[in-house]
Short mmCIF file of C-alpha atoms in Angstrom, two decimals:
data_model
loop_
_atom_site.label_atom_id
_atom_site.label_comp_id
_atom_site.label_asym_id
_atom_site.label_seq_id
_atom_site.Cartn_x
_atom_site.Cartn_y
_atom_site.Cartn_z
CA MET A 16 -0.03 -0.03 0.01
CA LYS A 17 1.15 3.54 -0.75
CA PRO A 18 1.77 5.96 2.09
CA ARG A 19 -0.80 8.75 2.09
CA ILE A 20 0.76 12.27 2.45
CA PHE A 21 -1.73 14.94 3.36
CA ILE A 22 -0.70 18.47 2.14
CA SER A 23 -2.24 20.97 4.53
CA SER A 24 -2.29 24.69 3.87
CA THR A 25 -4.43 27.61 2.77
CA PHE A 26 -5.29 27.32 -0.86
CA TYR A 27 -5.22 30.46 -2.95
CA ASP A 28 -1.92 31.92 -1.80
CA LEU A 29 -0.11 28.52 -1.88
CA LYS A 30 -1.87 26.97 -4.82
CA TYR A 31 1.21 26.50 -6.99
CA ILE A 32 3.36 25.23 -4.14
CA ARG A 33 0.67 22.67 -3.26
CA GLU A 34 0.54 21.48 -6.90
CA ASP A 35 4.37 21.21 -7.07
CA LEU A 36 4.49 19.27 -3.78
CA ALA A 37 1.78 16.93 -4.96
CA ASN A 38 3.83 16.07 -8.07
CA PHE A 39 6.91 15.64 -5.84
CA VAL A 40 5.07 13.18 -3.59
CA ARG A 41 3.80 11.17 -6.50
CA SER A 42 7.30 10.99 -7.98
CA TYR A 43 8.20 8.92 -4.90
CA GLY A 44 5.32 6.53 -5.66
CA TYR A 45 3.37 7.87 -2.65
CA GLU A 46 -0.25 9.08 -2.69
CA SER A 47 -0.79 12.80 -2.22
CA VAL A 48 -3.98 14.05 -0.56
CA LEU A 49 -5.35 17.47 -1.64
CA PHE A 50 -8.89 18.58 -1.47
CA GLU A 51 -8.71 20.39 -4.84
CA ASP A 52 -7.76 17.17 -6.52
CA GLY A 53 -10.81 15.35 -5.28
CA ASP A 54 -8.73 13.16 -2.91
CA ILE A 55 -11.05 13.73 0.05
CA GLY A 56 -14.34 11.81 0.19
CA TYR A 57 -17.08 14.10 1.40
CA THR A 58 -19.83 12.56 3.57
CA PRO A 59 -23.35 13.80 2.88
CA GLY A 60 -24.88 15.56 5.85
CA LYS A 61 -21.47 16.60 7.24
CA SER A 62 -19.63 19.88 6.84
CA LEU A 63 -16.94 19.92 4.18
CA ASP A 64 -14.16 20.51 6.64
CA ALA A 65 -15.30 17.56 8.76
CA SER A 66 -14.47 15.36 5.82
CA CYS A 67 -11.04 16.90 5.61
CA TYR A 68 -10.38 16.03 9.24
CA GLU A 69 -11.55 12.44 8.71
CA SER A 70 -9.23 12.15 5.61
CA MET A 71 -6.43 13.57 7.79
CA ARG A 72 -6.91 10.79 10.34
CA ASN A 73 -6.54 8.20 7.61
CA SER A 74 -3.29 9.68 6.36
CA ASP A 75 0.25 8.50 7.22
CA MET A 76 2.04 11.86 7.20
CA VAL A 77 1.30 15.51 6.92
CA ILE A 78 3.19 18.38 5.23
CA LEU A 79 1.88 21.58 6.76
CA ILE A 80 2.71 24.84 4.95
CA ILE A 81 2.11 28.13 6.68
CA GLY A 82 2.08 31.34 4.63
CA GLY A 83 0.75 34.78 5.12
CA GLU A 84 -2.95 33.83 4.99
CA TYR A 85 -4.82 32.19 7.89
CA GLY A 86 -7.55 30.63 5.86
CA SER A 87 -11.30 29.89 6.18
CA ALA A 88 -12.93 29.48 9.51
CA ALA A 89 -13.62 25.96 10.75
CA SER A 90 -17.24 24.83 11.20
CA GLY A 91 -18.70 26.58 14.16
CA GLU A 92 -16.11 29.36 14.14
CA LYS A 93 -16.58 33.00 13.20
CA LYS A 94 -13.97 34.77 11.16
CA ASP A 95 -12.50 37.88 12.81
CA GLU A 96 -9.61 40.11 11.86
CA PHE A 97 -8.20 40.31 15.36
CA LYS A 98 -9.99 37.94 17.70
CA GLU A 99 -8.60 34.42 17.72
CA TYR A 100 -10.59 31.75 15.95
CA MET A 101 -9.94 28.31 14.53
CA SER A 102 -9.21 27.97 10.80
CA VAL A 103 -9.60 24.78 8.84
CA THR A 104 -5.87 24.45 8.33
CA ARG A 105 -5.18 24.89 11.96
CA LYS A 106 -7.81 22.34 12.93
CA GLU A 107 -6.30 20.01 10.43
CA PHE A 108 -3.02 20.35 12.27
CA ARG A 109 -4.65 19.72 15.63
CA THR A 110 -6.36 16.57 14.19
CA ALA A 111 -2.99 15.26 13.02
CA THR A 112 -1.13 15.84 16.25
CA GLU A 113 -4.06 14.39 18.36
CA SER A 114 -4.06 11.32 16.06
CA GLY A 115 -0.25 10.84 16.38
CA ILE A 116 0.38 11.43 12.74
CA PRO A 117 3.88 12.74 11.83
CA VAL A 118 3.79 16.41 10.77
CA PHE A 119 6.51 18.33 8.93
CA VAL A 120 5.96 22.07 9.30
CA MET A 121 7.07 24.41 6.60
CA ILE A 122 6.82 28.19 7.33
CA ASP A 123 7.38 31.03 4.88
CA LYS A 124 10.75 32.69 5.71
CA LYS A 125 9.24 36.21 5.49
CA VAL A 126 6.31 35.24 7.72
CA MET A 127 8.79 33.79 10.24
CA ALA A 128 10.74 37.06 10.30
CA GLU A 129 7.48 38.94 11.03
CA TYR A 130 6.68 36.39 13.75
CA GLY A 131 9.84 37.59 15.49
CA VAL A 132 8.37 41.13 15.57
CA TYR A 133 5.08 39.71 16.93
CA GLU A 134 6.94 37.92 19.73
CA ALA A 135 8.89 41.03 20.59
CA ASN A 136 5.65 42.95 20.93
CA TYR A 137 3.54 40.06 22.31
CA VAL A 138 2.38 41.87 25.45
CA SER A 139 1.29 44.98 23.62
CA ILE A 140 -0.48 43.06 20.85
CA GLU A 141 -2.28 40.41 22.89
CA LYS A 142 -2.71 42.05 26.26
CA GLU A 143 -3.24 45.67 25.24
CA ASN A 144 -4.98 44.91 21.88
CA MET A 145 -2.49 47.03 19.95
CA GLY A 146 -3.05 46.59 16.22
CA MET A 147 -0.09 46.10 13.89
CA ALA A 148 0.16 45.72 10.18
CA PHE A 149 2.65 43.33 8.54
CA PRO A 150 3.70 43.33 4.88
CA VAL A 151 3.42 39.55 4.34
CA THR A 152 1.28 38.20 7.16
CA LYS A 153 -2.32 39.12 6.66
CA SER A 154 -3.81 37.91 9.95
CA ILE A 155 -2.57 38.08 13.52
CA ASN A 156 -3.94 34.58 13.92
CA VAL A 157 -1.16 33.24 11.68
CA PHE A 158 1.25 34.19 14.50
CA ARG A 159 -0.96 32.52 17.06
CA PHE A 160 -0.98 29.38 14.90
CA ILE A 161 2.86 29.46 14.69
CA LYS A 162 3.02 29.92 18.39
CA GLU A 163 0.92 26.78 18.97
CA VAL A 164 3.01 24.81 16.49
CA LYS A 165 6.28 25.91 18.14
CA SER A 166 4.98 24.94 21.54
CA ILE A 167 4.99 21.20 20.57
CA VAL A 168 8.37 19.72 21.46
CA ASN A 169 10.32 17.82 18.80
CA LEU A 170 8.08 18.96 15.95
CA PRO A 171 10.25 19.51 12.82
CA ILE A 172 9.87 23.06 11.61
CA GLN A 173 11.65 24.43 8.48
CA GLU A 174 11.60 27.85 6.87
CA PHE A 175 11.25 28.13 3.12
CA GLU A 176 11.43 30.73 0.31
CA LYS A 177 10.37 28.55 -2.62
CA SER A 178 8.87 25.08 -3.11
CA SER A 179 12.29 23.61 -3.98
CA ASP A 180 13.37 24.34 -0.39
CA ILE A 181 10.45 22.18 0.88
CA LYS A 182 11.25 19.39 -1.47
CA VAL A 183 14.91 19.27 -0.51
CA PHE A 184 14.04 19.17 3.21
CA ILE A 185 11.29 16.53 2.88
CA SER A 186 13.52 14.42 0.64
CA LYS A 187 16.27 14.37 3.29
CA GLN A 188 13.76 13.55 6.00
CA TRP A 189 12.36 10.70 4.06
CA SER A 190 15.85 9.34 3.38
CA ASP A 191 16.64 9.54 7.07
CA MET A 192 13.41 7.76 8.00
CA PHE A 193 14.12 4.97 5.56
CA LYS A 194 17.65 4.64 6.93
CA ASN A 195 16.27 4.41 10.42
CA TYR A 196 13.79 1.76 9.30
CA LEU A 197 16.61 -0.35 7.84
CA THR A 198 18.60 0.15 11.01
CA SER A 199 15.56 -1.07 13.11
CA LEU A 200 15.40 -4.21 10.94
CA ARG A 201 19.05 -4.91 11.56
CA ASN A 202 18.76 -4.18 15.21
CA GLY A 203 15.63 -6.41 15.32
CA GLY A 204 17.87 -9.31 14.13
CA GLU A 205 20.39 -8.47 16.81
CA ASN A 206 17.63 -8.41 19.42
CA LYS A 207 16.42 -11.79 18.26
CA LYS A 208 19.91 -13.24 18.75
CA ILE A 209 19.97 -11.81 22.19
CA GLU A 210 16.57 -13.20 22.93
CA ASN A 211 17.64 -16.66 21.67
CA SER A 212 20.71 -16.48 23.89
CA VAL A 213 18.66 -15.61 26.83
CA ASN A 214 16.28 -18.50 26.15
CA GLU A 215 19.19 -20.88 25.79
CA MET A 216 20.57 -19.66 29.15
CA LYS A 217 17.17 -20.18 30.73
CA ASN A 218 17.08 -23.64 29.30
CA LEU A 219 20.49 -24.39 30.68
CA ILE A 220 19.50 -22.98 34.10
CA GLN A 221 16.35 -25.17 34.18
CA LYS A 222 18.48 -28.28 33.37
CA MET A 223 21.02 -27.35 36.11
CA ASN A 224 18.27 -26.82 38.60
CA ILE A 225 16.80 -30.21 37.93
CA MET A 226 20.25 -31.84 38.09
CA LEU A 227 21.20 -30.14 41.35
CA ASP A 228 17.81 -30.84 42.94
CA SER A 229 17.91 -34.58 42.00
CA VAL A 230 21.65 -35.00 42.88
CA GLY A 231 20.93 -33.47 46.29
CA LYS A 232 18.10 -35.91 46.81
CA ASN A 233 20.32 -38.76 45.71
CA VAL A 234 23.04 -37.78 48.11
CA LEU A 235 20.65 -37.36 50.99
CA SER A 236 18.54 -40.45 50.46
CA LYS A 237 21.25 -42.66 48.85
CA ASN A 238 18.83 -43.75 46.08
CA SER A 239 19.81 -46.16 43.28
CA PRO A 240 21.82 -44.96 40.28
CA LYS A 241 18.66 -45.22 38.16
CA GLU A 242 17.68 -41.83 39.55
CA TYR A 243 20.42 -40.21 37.53
CA GLU A 244 18.84 -41.62 34.33
CA ASP A 245 15.51 -40.15 35.41
CA VAL A 246 17.20 -36.77 35.89
CA VAL A 247 18.68 -36.79 32.38
CA ASN A 248 15.32 -37.88 30.99
CA GLN A 249 13.67 -34.98 32.79
CA GLN A 250 16.26 -32.56 31.21
CA GLU A 251 15.29 -33.98 27.80
CA VAL A 252 11.60 -33.33 28.54
CA VAL A 253 12.36 -29.70 29.48
CA SER A 254 14.49 -29.29 26.33
CA PHE A 255 11.64 -30.81 24.16
CA CYS A 256 9.08 -28.40 25.68
CA ASN A 257 11.28 -25.44 24.97
CA ILE A 258 11.71 -26.54 21.34
CA LEU A 259 7.90 -26.78 21.04
CA ILE A 260 7.23 -23.24 22.12
CA ASP A 261 10.06 -22.05 19.85
CA SER A 262 8.60 -23.86 16.87
CA PHE A 263 5.00 -23.04 17.22
CA THR A 264 2.72 -20.17 18.14
CA LEU A 265 -0.95 -21.16 18.01
CA GLU A 266 -3.46 -18.28 17.99
CA LEU A 267 -6.99 -18.86 19.23
CA LYS A 268 -9.67 -16.84 17.55
CA SER A 269 -12.28 -17.66 20.24
CA THR A 270 -12.74 -15.16 22.98
CA ASP A 271 -13.74 -17.92 25.44
CA GLU A 272 -10.51 -18.06 27.30
CA LEU A 273 -12.00 -19.90 30.26
CA ILE A 274 -12.88 -22.84 28.20
CA VAL A 275 -9.36 -22.99 26.85
CA ASN A 276 -7.81 -22.86 30.22
CA ASN A 277 -10.08 -25.64 31.52
CA LYS A 278 -9.04 -27.82 28.66
CA ARG A 279 -5.32 -27.23 28.75
CA GLU A 280 -4.31 -30.86 29.21
CA GLU A 281 -6.66 -32.01 26.55
CA ILE A 282 -5.32 -29.46 24.12
CA ILE A 283 -1.72 -30.39 24.75
CA HIS A 284 -2.49 -34.10 24.43
CA ASN A 285 -4.05 -33.56 20.97
CA PHE A 286 -1.20 -31.23 20.00
CA LEU A 287 1.37 -33.85 20.91
CA LYS A 288 -0.54 -36.44 18.81
CA SER A 289 -0.30 -34.22 15.83
CA ILE A 290 3.47 -33.43 16.09
CA GLN A 291 4.26 -37.20 16.58
CA LYS A 292 3.63 -37.54 12.88
CA ILE A 293 6.18 -34.88 11.87
CA ASN A 294 8.98 -36.33 9.78
CA ASP A 295 12.04 -34.22 9.13
CA ASN A 296 13.34 -36.33 6.31
CA ASP A 297 11.26 -34.67 3.55
CA ILE A 298 10.22 -31.00 3.53
CA ILE A 299 7.05 -31.84 1.52
CA ASP A 300 5.98 -34.25 4.20
CA ILE A 301 6.49 -31.53 6.85
CA LYS A 302 4.09 -29.24 4.99
CA GLU A 303 1.54 -32.04 4.87
CA GLU A 304 1.91 -32.76 8.58
CA LEU A 305 1.38 -29.05 9.38
CA THR A 306 -1.99 -29.48 7.76
CA TYR A 307 -2.57 -32.41 10.00
CA VAL A 308 -1.59 -30.26 13.06
CA LEU A 309 -4.23 -27.79 12.17
CA ASP A 310 -6.89 -30.51 11.59
CA ILE A 311 -6.22 -32.01 15.00
CA ILE A 312 -6.59 -28.80 16.90
CA ASN A 313 -9.27 -27.27 14.61
CA GLY A 314 -11.98 -28.04 17.13
CA TYR A 315 -10.43 -25.48 19.53
CA GLY A 316 -10.40 -22.67 16.89
CA PHE A 317 -6.64 -22.39 16.50
CA GLU A 318 -4.56 -21.56 13.51
CA THR A 319 -0.81 -21.69 13.11
CA ARG A 320 0.60 -18.12 12.54
CA ARG A 321 4.34 -18.68 13.15
CA ILE A 322 6.53 -21.76 12.40
CA THR A 323 10.27 -21.61 12.84
CA SER A 324 12.94 -23.96 11.58
CA HIS A 325 13.22 -26.29 14.54
CA PHE A 326 11.74 -29.44 12.93
CA GLY A 327 15.13 -31.14 12.94
CA LYS A 328 15.30 -30.72 16.68
CA ILE A 329 11.80 -31.91 17.15
CA SER A 330 12.51 -35.06 15.13
CA GLU A 331 15.60 -35.70 17.26
CA LYS A 332 13.49 -35.66 20.46
CA ILE A 333 10.18 -36.95 19.15
CA LYS A 334 11.09 -40.43 20.47
CA LEU A 335 10.50 -39.12 23.98
CA LEU A 336 6.78 -39.39 23.27
CA ASN A 337 7.11 -43.19 22.73
CA ASP A 338 7.09 -43.45 26.54
CA ARG A 339 3.66 -42.70 28.07
CA LYS A 340 5.35 -41.38 31.28
CA ASN A 341 7.20 -38.84 29.22
CA ILE A 342 3.98 -37.73 27.47
CA GLU A 343 2.46 -37.07 30.96
CA LYS A 344 5.50 -35.11 31.95
CA VAL A 345 5.44 -32.96 28.80
CA VAL A 346 1.70 -32.48 29.19
CA GLU A 347 2.20 -31.32 32.84
CA LEU A 348 4.99 -28.87 31.88
CA MET A 349 3.26 -27.58 28.75
CA SER A 350 0.03 -27.03 30.73
CA SER A 351 1.79 -24.68 33.17
CA ASP A 352 1.22 -20.94 32.83
CA GLU A 353 4.87 -20.32 31.82
CA TYR A 354 4.69 -22.65 28.78
CA PHE A 355 1.06 -22.66 27.85
CA ASN A 356 0.83 -18.95 27.54
CA LYS A 357 3.82 -18.95 25.21
CA LEU A 358 2.30 -21.67 22.99
CA ILE A 359 -1.22 -20.28 23.01
CA LYS A 360 -2.08 -16.65 22.08
CA ILE A 361 -5.61 -15.57 22.62
CA ILE A 362 -6.63 -13.04 19.94
#
């Protein structure tokens, strides 16, 4: 899907800049959103600007351009030369920030210079109602709008003289955003490696705990050497359960979580029956067996959403399930909160 870039500004004074930016956005393969191009779907019975705000909420990014005009009054507002009121463009901006949509603010360089004069005389203008005329800025509300924009921390604001200044700035921003995205993908891989290492460490600790606990019992009670074999077997059961939760995530569409929790052991039993048929010798067979897995647990409303490449490890340890006692141990461990909640995701 194409990113939707909403171009927000007053129309008549910035018409040609809006048109140039729209072509610039399309040159990237993105979708520009401008009301004059019919990109906004108007809803019968609603005000025209209400449809603009709705279209804004459905956009992915906003380029806000502030020039010397303040624009038409929003619905329910009354236009006034000095008294503050809400314009359509300003309300579009508020809609974007309230919706968490990224906004890039471009302000005419001459307007920004005049804003400095406004700020220097802020008390006289706002508190003492002193009127001042500016060569470029046609409404005092433009300055109030800029003041609101500047009050938002970390909002990118850039001055411009011509549309090419805006295109250069936006192009650099998009390049930086794409680079950050690629970096996040790389870091995501590193995070996965760390997560896998942590899981392996937890697996090792579990094995050590079982060993230490059983060895301690053996020393204290002087049991037969067979207990050592039981300890090793228990380690294998733990390892097998860890492989299962790494290999499958089963998502339950049903919202009846209580029924699922009451049938934990039944669900795990049926799940184990299905994976007993997995054969790692032929990848085609594996795909067929995955279908069997889904069929077995279909009565519970599950579907497999994530399957990782641990089938070789599963095949190596599947013989554990030849012993009924091991099945009971696996069912007991997999039914615990720690394991069951990792295998089963309620959606």
